[in-house]
PDB file of C-alpha atoms in Angstrom:
ATOM      1  CA  UNK F   1     -25.866   7.676 -13.175  1.00 63.00           C
ATOM      2  CA  UNK F   2     -23.593   4.768 -12.314  1.00 66.00           C
ATOM      3  CA  UNK F   3     -25.706   1.647 -12.065  1.00 89.00           C
ATOM      4  CA  UNK F   4     -25.409  -1.862 -10.765  1.00 94.00           C
ATOM      5  CA  UNK F   5     -27.922  -4.333 -12.172  1.00 94.00           C
ATOM      6  CA  UNK F   6     -29.001  -7.664 -10.723  1.00 94.00           C
ATOM      7  CA  UNK F   7     -31.812 -10.071 -11.459  1.00 86.00           C
ATOM      8  CA  UNK F   8     -34.086  -9.661  -8.440  1.00 80.00           C
ATOM      9  CA  UNK F   9     -35.131 -13.309  -8.548  1.00 82.00           C
ATOM     10  CA  UNK F  10     -36.275 -15.142  -6.616  1.00 91.00           C
ATOM     11  CA  UNK F  11     -33.694 -17.743  -7.507  1.00 95.00           C
ATOM     12  CA  UNK F  12     -34.292 -21.253  -6.275  1.00 96.00           C
ATOM     13  CA  UNK F  13     -31.696 -24.009  -5.924  1.00 95.00           C
ATOM     14  CA  UNK F  14     -31.887 -27.518  -4.454  1.00 96.00           C
ATOM     15  CA  UNK F  15     -29.649 -28.302  -1.529  1.00 97.00           C
ATOM     16  CA  UNK F  16     -26.210 -29.385  -2.704  1.00 97.00           C
ATOM     17  CA  UNK F  17     -26.455 -27.656  -6.094  1.00 97.00           C
ATOM     18  CA  UNK F  18     -24.401 -24.757  -7.403  1.00 97.00           C
ATOM     19  CA  UNK F  19     -26.200 -21.413  -7.179  1.00 96.00           C
ATOM     20  CA  UNK F  20     -25.129 -18.751  -9.667  1.00 96.00           C
ATOM     21  CA  UNK F  21     -25.785 -15.051  -9.104  1.00 97.00           C
ATOM     22  CA  UNK F  22     -25.035 -12.424 -11.708  1.00 96.00           C
ATOM     23  CA  UNK F  23     -24.420  -8.694 -11.793  1.00 96.00           C
ATOM     24  CA  UNK F  24     -23.547  -6.079 -14.406  1.00 96.00           C
ATOM     25  CA  UNK F  25     -22.280  -2.562 -13.856  1.00 95.00           C
ATOM     26  CA  UNK F  26     -22.271   0.530 -16.009  1.00 93.00           C
ATOM     27  CA  UNK F  27     -19.036   2.342 -15.108  1.00 90.00           C
ATOM     28  CA  UNK F  28     -16.192   0.830 -17.124  1.00 89.00           C
ATOM     29  CA  UNK F  29     -13.669   2.528 -14.835  1.00 88.00           C
ATOM     30  CA  UNK F  30     -14.823   0.706 -11.697  1.00 90.00           C
ATOM     31  CA  UNK F  31     -12.073  -1.216  -9.939  1.00 91.00           C
ATOM     32  CA  UNK F  32     -13.501  -2.813  -6.799  1.00 94.00           C
ATOM     33  CA  UNK F  33     -16.377  -5.264  -6.650  1.00 96.00           C
ATOM     34  CA  UNK F  34     -18.133  -6.834  -3.698  1.00 97.00           C
ATOM     35  CA  UNK F  35     -20.753  -9.388  -2.783  1.00 97.00           C
ATOM     36  CA  UNK F  36     -22.790  -8.946   0.378  1.00 97.00           C
ATOM     37  CA  UNK F  37     -25.301 -11.327   1.914  1.00 98.00           C
ATOM     38  CA  UNK F  38     -28.349  -9.980   3.708  1.00 97.00           C
ATOM     39  CA  UNK F  39     -30.632 -12.190   5.739  1.00 97.00           C
ATOM     40  CA  UNK F  40     -34.187 -10.975   6.233  1.00 94.00           C
ATOM     41  CA  UNK F  41     -34.298  -8.280   8.889  1.00 93.00           C
ATOM     42  CA  UNK F  42     -30.516  -8.162   9.214  1.00 95.00           C
ATOM     43  CA  UNK F  43     -27.737  -5.933   7.934  1.00 96.00           C
ATOM     44  CA  UNK F  44     -25.610  -6.610   4.827  1.00 97.00           C
ATOM     45  CA  UNK F  45     -22.598  -8.802   5.523  1.00 96.00           C
ATOM     46  CA  UNK F  46     -19.532  -8.805   3.270  1.00 96.00           C
ATOM     47  CA  UNK F  47     -18.754 -12.250   1.872  1.00 96.00           C
ATOM     48  CA  UNK F  48     -16.316 -11.582  -1.001  1.00 95.00           C
ATOM     49  CA  UNK F  49     -14.452  -8.873  -2.819  1.00 96.00           C
ATOM     50  CA  UNK F  50     -12.623  -9.059  -6.147  1.00 96.00           C
ATOM     51  CA  UNK F  51     -10.464  -6.573  -8.008  1.00 94.00           C
ATOM     52  CA  UNK F  52      -8.837  -8.526 -10.852  1.00 94.00           C
ATOM     53  CA  UNK F  53     -10.270 -10.327 -13.855  1.00 95.00           C
ATOM     54  CA  UNK F  54     -10.789 -14.024 -13.292  1.00 95.00           C
ATOM     55  CA  UNK F  55     -11.922 -16.132 -10.374  1.00 96.00           C
ATOM     56  CA  UNK F  56     -11.426 -15.760  -6.657  1.00 96.00           C
ATOM     57  CA  UNK F  57     -12.359 -18.624  -4.367  1.00 97.00           C
ATOM     58  CA  UNK F  58     -13.132 -18.582  -0.657  1.00 95.00           C
ATOM     59  CA  UNK F  59     -14.535 -21.804   0.722  1.00 96.00           C
ATOM     60  CA  UNK F  60     -17.794 -22.615  -1.052  1.00 97.00           C
ATOM     61  CA  UNK F  61     -17.909 -19.168  -2.675  1.00 98.00           C
ATOM     62  CA  UNK F  62     -16.293 -18.154  -5.971  1.00 98.00           C
ATOM     63  CA  UNK F  63     -16.446 -14.618  -7.332  1.00 97.00           C
ATOM     64  CA  UNK F  64     -15.850 -14.106 -11.033  1.00 97.00           C
ATOM     65  CA  UNK F  65     -14.990 -10.792 -12.672  1.00 97.00           C
ATOM     66  CA  UNK F  66     -14.919  -9.883 -16.361  1.00 96.00           C
ATOM     67  CA  UNK F  67     -14.137  -6.191 -16.734  1.00 95.00           C
ATOM     68  CA  UNK F  68     -14.393  -6.261 -20.525  1.00 95.00           C
ATOM     69  CA  UNK F  69     -18.003  -7.430 -20.246  1.00 95.00           C
ATOM     70  CA  UNK F  70     -18.606  -5.390 -17.059  1.00 95.00           C
ATOM     71  CA  UNK F  71     -19.866  -8.516 -15.386  1.00 95.00           C
ATOM     72  CA  UNK F  72     -19.456  -9.943 -11.876  1.00 97.00           C
ATOM     73  CA  UNK F  73     -20.842 -13.233 -10.658  1.00 97.00           C
ATOM     74  CA  UNK F  74     -20.972 -15.255  -7.465  1.00 98.00           C
ATOM     75  CA  UNK F  75     -21.074 -19.044  -7.414  1.00 98.00           C
ATOM     76  CA  UNK F  76     -22.115 -20.880  -4.278  1.00 98.00           C
ATOM     77  CA  UNK F  77     -21.124 -24.552  -4.337  1.00 98.00           C
ATOM     78  CA  UNK F  78     -22.903 -27.216  -2.284  1.00 98.00           C
ATOM     79  CA  UNK F  79     -25.747 -24.799  -1.515  1.00 97.00           C
ATOM     80  CA  UNK F  80     -27.248 -25.107   1.951  1.00 97.00           C
ATOM     81  CA  UNK F  81     -30.623 -23.923   3.275  1.00 97.00           C
ATOM     82  CA  UNK F  82     -28.631 -21.505   5.449  1.00 97.00           C
ATOM     83  CA  UNK F  83     -27.482 -19.781   2.225  1.00 97.00           C
ATOM     84  CA  UNK F  84     -31.068 -18.605   1.653  1.00 97.00           C
ATOM     85  CA  UNK F  85     -30.773 -14.829   1.706  1.00 97.00           C
ATOM     86  CA  UNK F  86     -30.620 -11.787  -0.546  1.00 96.00           C
ATOM     87  CA  UNK F  87     -27.260 -11.340  -2.247  1.00 97.00           C
ATOM     88  CA  UNK F  88     -26.197  -7.794  -3.022  1.00 97.00           C
ATOM     89  CA  UNK F  89     -23.657  -6.940  -5.685  1.00 97.00           C
ATOM     90  CA  UNK F  90     -21.776  -3.702  -5.053  1.00 96.00           C
ATOM     91  CA  UNK F  91     -19.278  -1.586  -6.940  1.00 95.00           C
ATOM     92  CA  UNK F  92     -17.000   0.872  -5.189  1.00 91.00           C
ATOM     93  CA  UNK F  93     -15.909   4.118  -6.780  1.00 82.00           C
ATOM     94  CA  UNK F  94     -15.946   7.059  -4.363  1.00 79.00           C
ATOM     95  CA  UNK F  95     -18.606   5.157  -2.447  1.00 83.00           C
ATOM     96  CA  UNK F  96     -20.313   1.755  -2.519  1.00 89.00           C
ATOM     97  CA  UNK F  97     -23.175   1.456  -5.026  1.00 92.00           C
ATOM     98  CA  UNK F  98     -25.455  -1.520  -4.618  1.00 95.00           C
ATOM     99  CA  UNK F  99     -27.634  -3.515  -6.938  1.00 95.00           C
ATOM    100  CA  UNK F 100     -31.197  -4.280  -5.936  1.00 93.00           C
ATOM    101  CA  UNK F 101     -30.182  -7.751  -4.770  1.00 95.00           C
ATOM    102  CA  UNK F 102     -31.080 -11.298  -5.796  1.00 95.00           C
ATOM    103  CA  UNK F 103     -33.117 -13.345  -3.384  1.00 95.00           C
ATOM    104  CA  UNK F 104     -31.867 -16.942  -3.202  1.00 96.00           C
ATOM    105  CA  UNK F 105     -33.845 -19.808  -1.693  1.00 97.00           C
ATOM    106  CA  UNK F 106     -32.114 -23.143  -1.176  1.00 97.00           C
ATOM    107  CA  UNK F 107     -34.598 -25.958  -0.681  1.00 95.00           C
ATOM    108  CA  UNK F 108     -33.769 -29.139   1.268  1.00 92.00           C
TER     109      UNK F 108
ATOM    110  CA  UNK M   1     -16.842  -6.350  20.565  1.00 69.00           C
ATOM    111  CA  UNK M   2     -15.492  -4.484  17.544  1.00 65.00           C
ATOM    112  CA  UNK M   3     -18.492  -3.285  15.616  1.00 93.00           C
ATOM    113  CA  UNK M   4     -20.650  -0.575  14.148  1.00 97.00           C
ATOM    114  CA  UNK M   5     -23.487   0.118  16.541  1.00 96.00           C
ATOM    115  CA  UNK M   6     -26.649   2.086  15.898  1.00 96.00           C
ATOM    116  CA  UNK M   7     -29.354   3.316  18.218  1.00 96.00           C
ATOM    117  CA  UNK M   8     -32.258   3.053  18.359  1.00 97.00           C
ATOM    118  CA  UNK M   9     -33.083  -0.209  16.582  1.00 96.00           C
ATOM    119  CA  UNK M  10     -36.709   0.788  16.097  1.00 97.00           C
ATOM    120  CA  UNK M  11     -38.188   4.273  15.882  1.00 97.00           C
ATOM    121  CA  UNK M  12     -41.897   5.028  15.475  1.00 98.00           C
ATOM    122  CA  UNK M  13     -42.852   8.674  15.253  1.00 97.00           C
ATOM    123  CA  UNK M  14     -45.478  11.010  13.908  1.00 97.00           C
ATOM    124  CA  UNK M  15     -45.243  13.111  10.782  1.00 97.00           C
ATOM    125  CA  UNK M  16     -43.655  16.472  11.371  1.00 97.00           C
ATOM    126  CA  UNK M  17     -41.472  15.355  14.257  1.00 98.00           C
ATOM    127  CA  UNK M  18     -37.686  15.695  14.408  1.00 98.00           C
ATOM    128  CA  UNK M  19     -35.613  12.634  15.289  1.00 98.00           C
ATOM    129  CA  UNK M  20     -32.000  11.488  15.462  1.00 98.00           C
ATOM    130  CA  UNK M  21     -30.258   8.176  14.907  1.00 98.00           C
ATOM    131  CA  UNK M  22     -26.846   7.605  16.448  1.00 97.00           C
ATOM    132  CA  UNK M  23     -23.970   5.568  15.059  1.00 97.00           C
ATOM    133  CA  UNK M  24     -20.631   4.643  16.554  1.00 97.00           C
ATOM    134  CA  UNK M  25     -17.791   2.481  15.254  1.00 97.00           C
ATOM    135  CA  UNK M  26     -14.807   1.161  17.179  1.00 96.00           C
ATOM    136  CA  UNK M  27     -13.007  -0.325  14.174  1.00 94.00           C
ATOM    137  CA  UNK M  28     -10.648   2.615  13.784  1.00 93.00           C
ATOM    138  CA  UNK M  29     -12.074   3.350  10.337  1.00 93.00           C
ATOM    139  CA  UNK M  30     -11.705   6.820   8.881  1.00 91.00           C
ATOM    140  CA  UNK M  31     -14.926   6.954   6.849  1.00 92.00           C
ATOM    141  CA  UNK M  32     -18.553   6.488   7.886  1.00 94.00           C
ATOM    142  CA  UNK M  33     -21.715   6.312   5.802  1.00 94.00           C
ATOM    143  CA  UNK M  34     -25.486   6.440   6.018  1.00 96.00           C
ATOM    144  CA  UNK M  35     -27.581   4.260   3.714  1.00 96.00           C
ATOM    145  CA  UNK M  36     -31.350   4.088   3.290  1.00 96.00           C
ATOM    146  CA  UNK M  37     -33.005   0.768   2.432  1.00 96.00           C
ATOM    147  CA  UNK M  38     -36.540   1.161   1.174  1.00 91.00           C
ATOM    148  CA  UNK M  39     -39.403  -1.333   1.138  1.00 84.00           C
ATOM    149  CA  UNK M  40     -38.042  -2.886  -2.058  1.00 82.00           C
ATOM    150  CA  UNK M  41     -34.771  -3.560  -0.216  1.00 82.00           C
ATOM    151  CA  UNK M  42     -32.769  -1.191  -2.434  1.00 88.00           C
ATOM    152  CA  UNK M  43     -29.773   0.228  -0.553  1.00 93.00           C
ATOM    153  CA  UNK M  44     -29.003   3.813  -1.462  1.00 92.00           C
ATOM    154  CA  UNK M  45     -26.195   5.933  -0.087  1.00 92.00           C
ATOM    155  CA  UNK M  46     -27.174   9.155   1.619  1.00 93.00           C
ATOM    156  CA  UNK M  47     -23.980  10.561   3.100  1.00 90.00           C
ATOM    157  CA  UNK M  48     -20.402   9.722   3.827  1.00 90.00           C
ATOM    158  CA  UNK M  49     -17.901  11.390   6.154  1.00 91.00           C
ATOM    159  CA  UNK M  50     -14.141  11.051   5.832  1.00 88.00           C
ATOM    160  CA  UNK M  51     -12.084  12.416   8.708  1.00 76.00           C
ATOM    161  CA  UNK M  52     -15.015  14.646   9.717  1.00 71.00           C
ATOM    162  CA  UNK M  53     -15.378  16.061   6.228  1.00 81.00           C
ATOM    163  CA  UNK M  54     -18.490  15.441   4.150  1.00 83.00           C
ATOM    164  CA  UNK M  55     -17.272  13.952   0.886  1.00 75.00           C
ATOM    165  CA  UNK M  56     -20.531  12.763  -0.653  1.00 71.00           C
ATOM    166  CA  UNK M  57     -23.974  14.212  -0.407  1.00 73.00           C
ATOM    167  CA  UNK M  58     -26.496  12.548  -2.695  1.00 71.00           C
ATOM    168  CA  UNK M  59     -29.799  14.103  -3.702  1.00 82.00           C
ATOM    169  CA  UNK M  60     -31.151  13.827  -0.200  1.00 90.00           C
ATOM    170  CA  UNK M  61     -33.662  16.378   1.124  1.00 91.00           C
ATOM    171  CA  UNK M  62     -32.041  18.979   3.346  1.00 90.00           C
ATOM    172  CA  UNK M  63     -34.330  17.782   6.140  1.00 94.00           C
ATOM    173  CA  UNK M  64     -31.652  15.134   6.604  1.00 94.00           C
ATOM    174  CA  UNK M  65     -28.390  16.273   8.131  1.00 93.00           C
ATOM    175  CA  UNK M  66     -25.391  14.218   9.209  1.00 92.00           C
ATOM    176  CA  UNK M  67     -23.432  15.298  12.275  1.00 91.00           C
ATOM    177  CA  UNK M  68     -20.011  13.888  13.103  1.00 90.00           C
ATOM    178  CA  UNK M  69     -18.496  14.973  16.442  1.00 88.00           C
ATOM    179  CA  UNK M  70     -15.440  12.779  15.764  1.00 88.00           C
ATOM    180  CA  UNK M  71     -14.371  10.109  13.299  1.00 87.00           C
ATOM    181  CA  UNK M  72     -15.907   7.319  15.413  1.00 93.00           C
ATOM    182  CA  UNK M  73     -19.402   8.815  15.379  1.00 94.00           C
ATOM    183  CA  UNK M  74     -21.808   9.810  12.625  1.00 94.00           C
ATOM    184  CA  UNK M  75     -25.317  10.747  13.686  1.00 96.00           C
ATOM    185  CA  UNK M  76     -28.270  11.363  11.388  1.00 96.00           C
ATOM    186  CA  UNK M  77     -30.758  14.108  12.182  1.00 96.00           C
ATOM    187  CA  UNK M  78     -34.085  14.222  10.386  1.00 97.00           C
ATOM    188  CA  UNK M  79     -36.387  17.230  10.595  1.00 97.00           C
ATOM    189  CA  UNK M  80     -40.084  17.432   9.734  1.00 98.00           C
ATOM    190  CA  UNK M  81     -40.462  13.701   9.160  1.00 97.00           C
ATOM    191  CA  UNK M  82     -42.654  12.572   6.266  1.00 97.00           C
ATOM    192  CA  UNK M  83     -44.407   9.279   5.558  1.00 96.00           C
ATOM    193  CA  UNK M  84     -41.938   8.585   2.741  1.00 94.00           C
ATOM    194  CA  UNK M  85     -39.046   8.654   5.176  1.00 96.00           C
ATOM    195  CA  UNK M  86     -40.181   5.280   6.541  1.00 97.00           C
ATOM    196  CA  UNK M  87     -37.356   2.852   5.787  1.00 97.00           C
ATOM    197  CA  UNK M  88     -34.442   1.049   7.375  1.00 97.00           C
ATOM    198  CA  UNK M  89     -31.400   3.268   7.826  1.00 98.00           C
ATOM    199  CA  UNK M  90     -27.984   1.633   7.991  1.00 97.00           C
ATOM    200  CA  UNK M  91     -24.781   3.154   9.221  1.00 97.00           C
ATOM    201  CA  UNK M  92     -21.524   1.731   7.840  1.00 96.00           C
ATOM    202  CA  UNK M  93     -17.816   2.365   8.121  1.00 95.00           C
ATOM    203  CA  UNK M  94     -14.657   1.625   6.161  1.00 93.00           C
ATOM    204  CA  UNK M  95     -11.000   2.495   5.871  1.00 91.00           C
ATOM    205  CA  UNK M  96     -11.245   4.627   2.755  1.00 83.00           C
ATOM    206  CA  UNK M  97      -7.921   3.687   1.189  1.00 82.00           C
ATOM    207  CA  UNK M  98      -8.215  -0.068   1.805  1.00 85.00           C
ATOM    208  CA  UNK M  99     -11.133  -0.962  -0.505  1.00 83.00           C
ATOM    209  CA  UNK M 100     -11.884  -3.995   1.654  1.00 88.00           C
ATOM    210  CA  UNK M 101     -15.594  -3.292   1.880  1.00 92.00           C
ATOM    211  CA  UNK M 102     -17.866  -1.725   4.433  1.00 94.00           C
ATOM    212  CA  UNK M 103     -18.976  -2.928   7.855  1.00 96.00           C
ATOM    213  CA  UNK M 104     -22.641  -2.223   8.488  1.00 97.00           C
ATOM    214  CA  UNK M 105     -24.501  -1.519  11.681  1.00 97.00           C
ATOM    215  CA  UNK M 106     -27.612  -3.502  12.537  1.00 96.00           C
ATOM    216  CA  UNK M 107     -29.964  -0.855  11.140  1.00 96.00           C
ATOM    217  CA  UNK M 108     -32.688   1.421  12.462  1.00 97.00           C
ATOM    218  CA  UNK M 109     -36.228   0.752  11.279  1.00 97.00           C
ATOM    219  CA  UNK M 110     -37.954   4.124  11.096  1.00 97.00           C
ATOM    220  CA  UNK M 111     -41.739   4.181  10.806  1.00 97.00           C
ATOM    221  CA  UNK M 112     -43.487   7.511  10.322  1.00 97.00           C
ATOM    222  CA  UNK M 113     -47.210   7.464  11.058  1.00 97.00           C
TER     223      UNK M 113
END
């Protein structure tokens, strides 16, 4: 069974801090990695994807991928209360497999 | 608006009933999916359809059946509903070869009483 593991949290960060979310995956052959944000009662929303080892930045978000360690992370700089949500790590093979999500709360 | 749309948004029904959830996408994607999100918020894939062909069928009870009249629509039929079927069901779509991620519908909250 191909698995995607995340710390369910909750993770708390003060406003303006860097929030760090982590994810590991079991299938060494996986090539495509995604981070989704899901607000309570809403649908998952894609925020980043990454395919290559290293960092990928988009605004306040940075995705980091280390295929050797089978590890994906998401950094959120200058965290805002509006970033409070559940963040879902996903790995795509023939379909998208999701982790259980990490709930982030950013406190003013 | 370009989107993935699902109907109904809420569905409350009694055990043993048969119900359907409809999904439509106007993004021009060639693959559509159904996911189930349980009370612990874990998203699990149920089905996917690529160009009207079923390409994945997870260990889902055969009471659940996807129906795709064309590549823009993927409906979910559920027979003999059980209490454990209560969950939020999300439809999603993607362009299979692009690997740019999925676009999700707004979800259908199914409650079986």
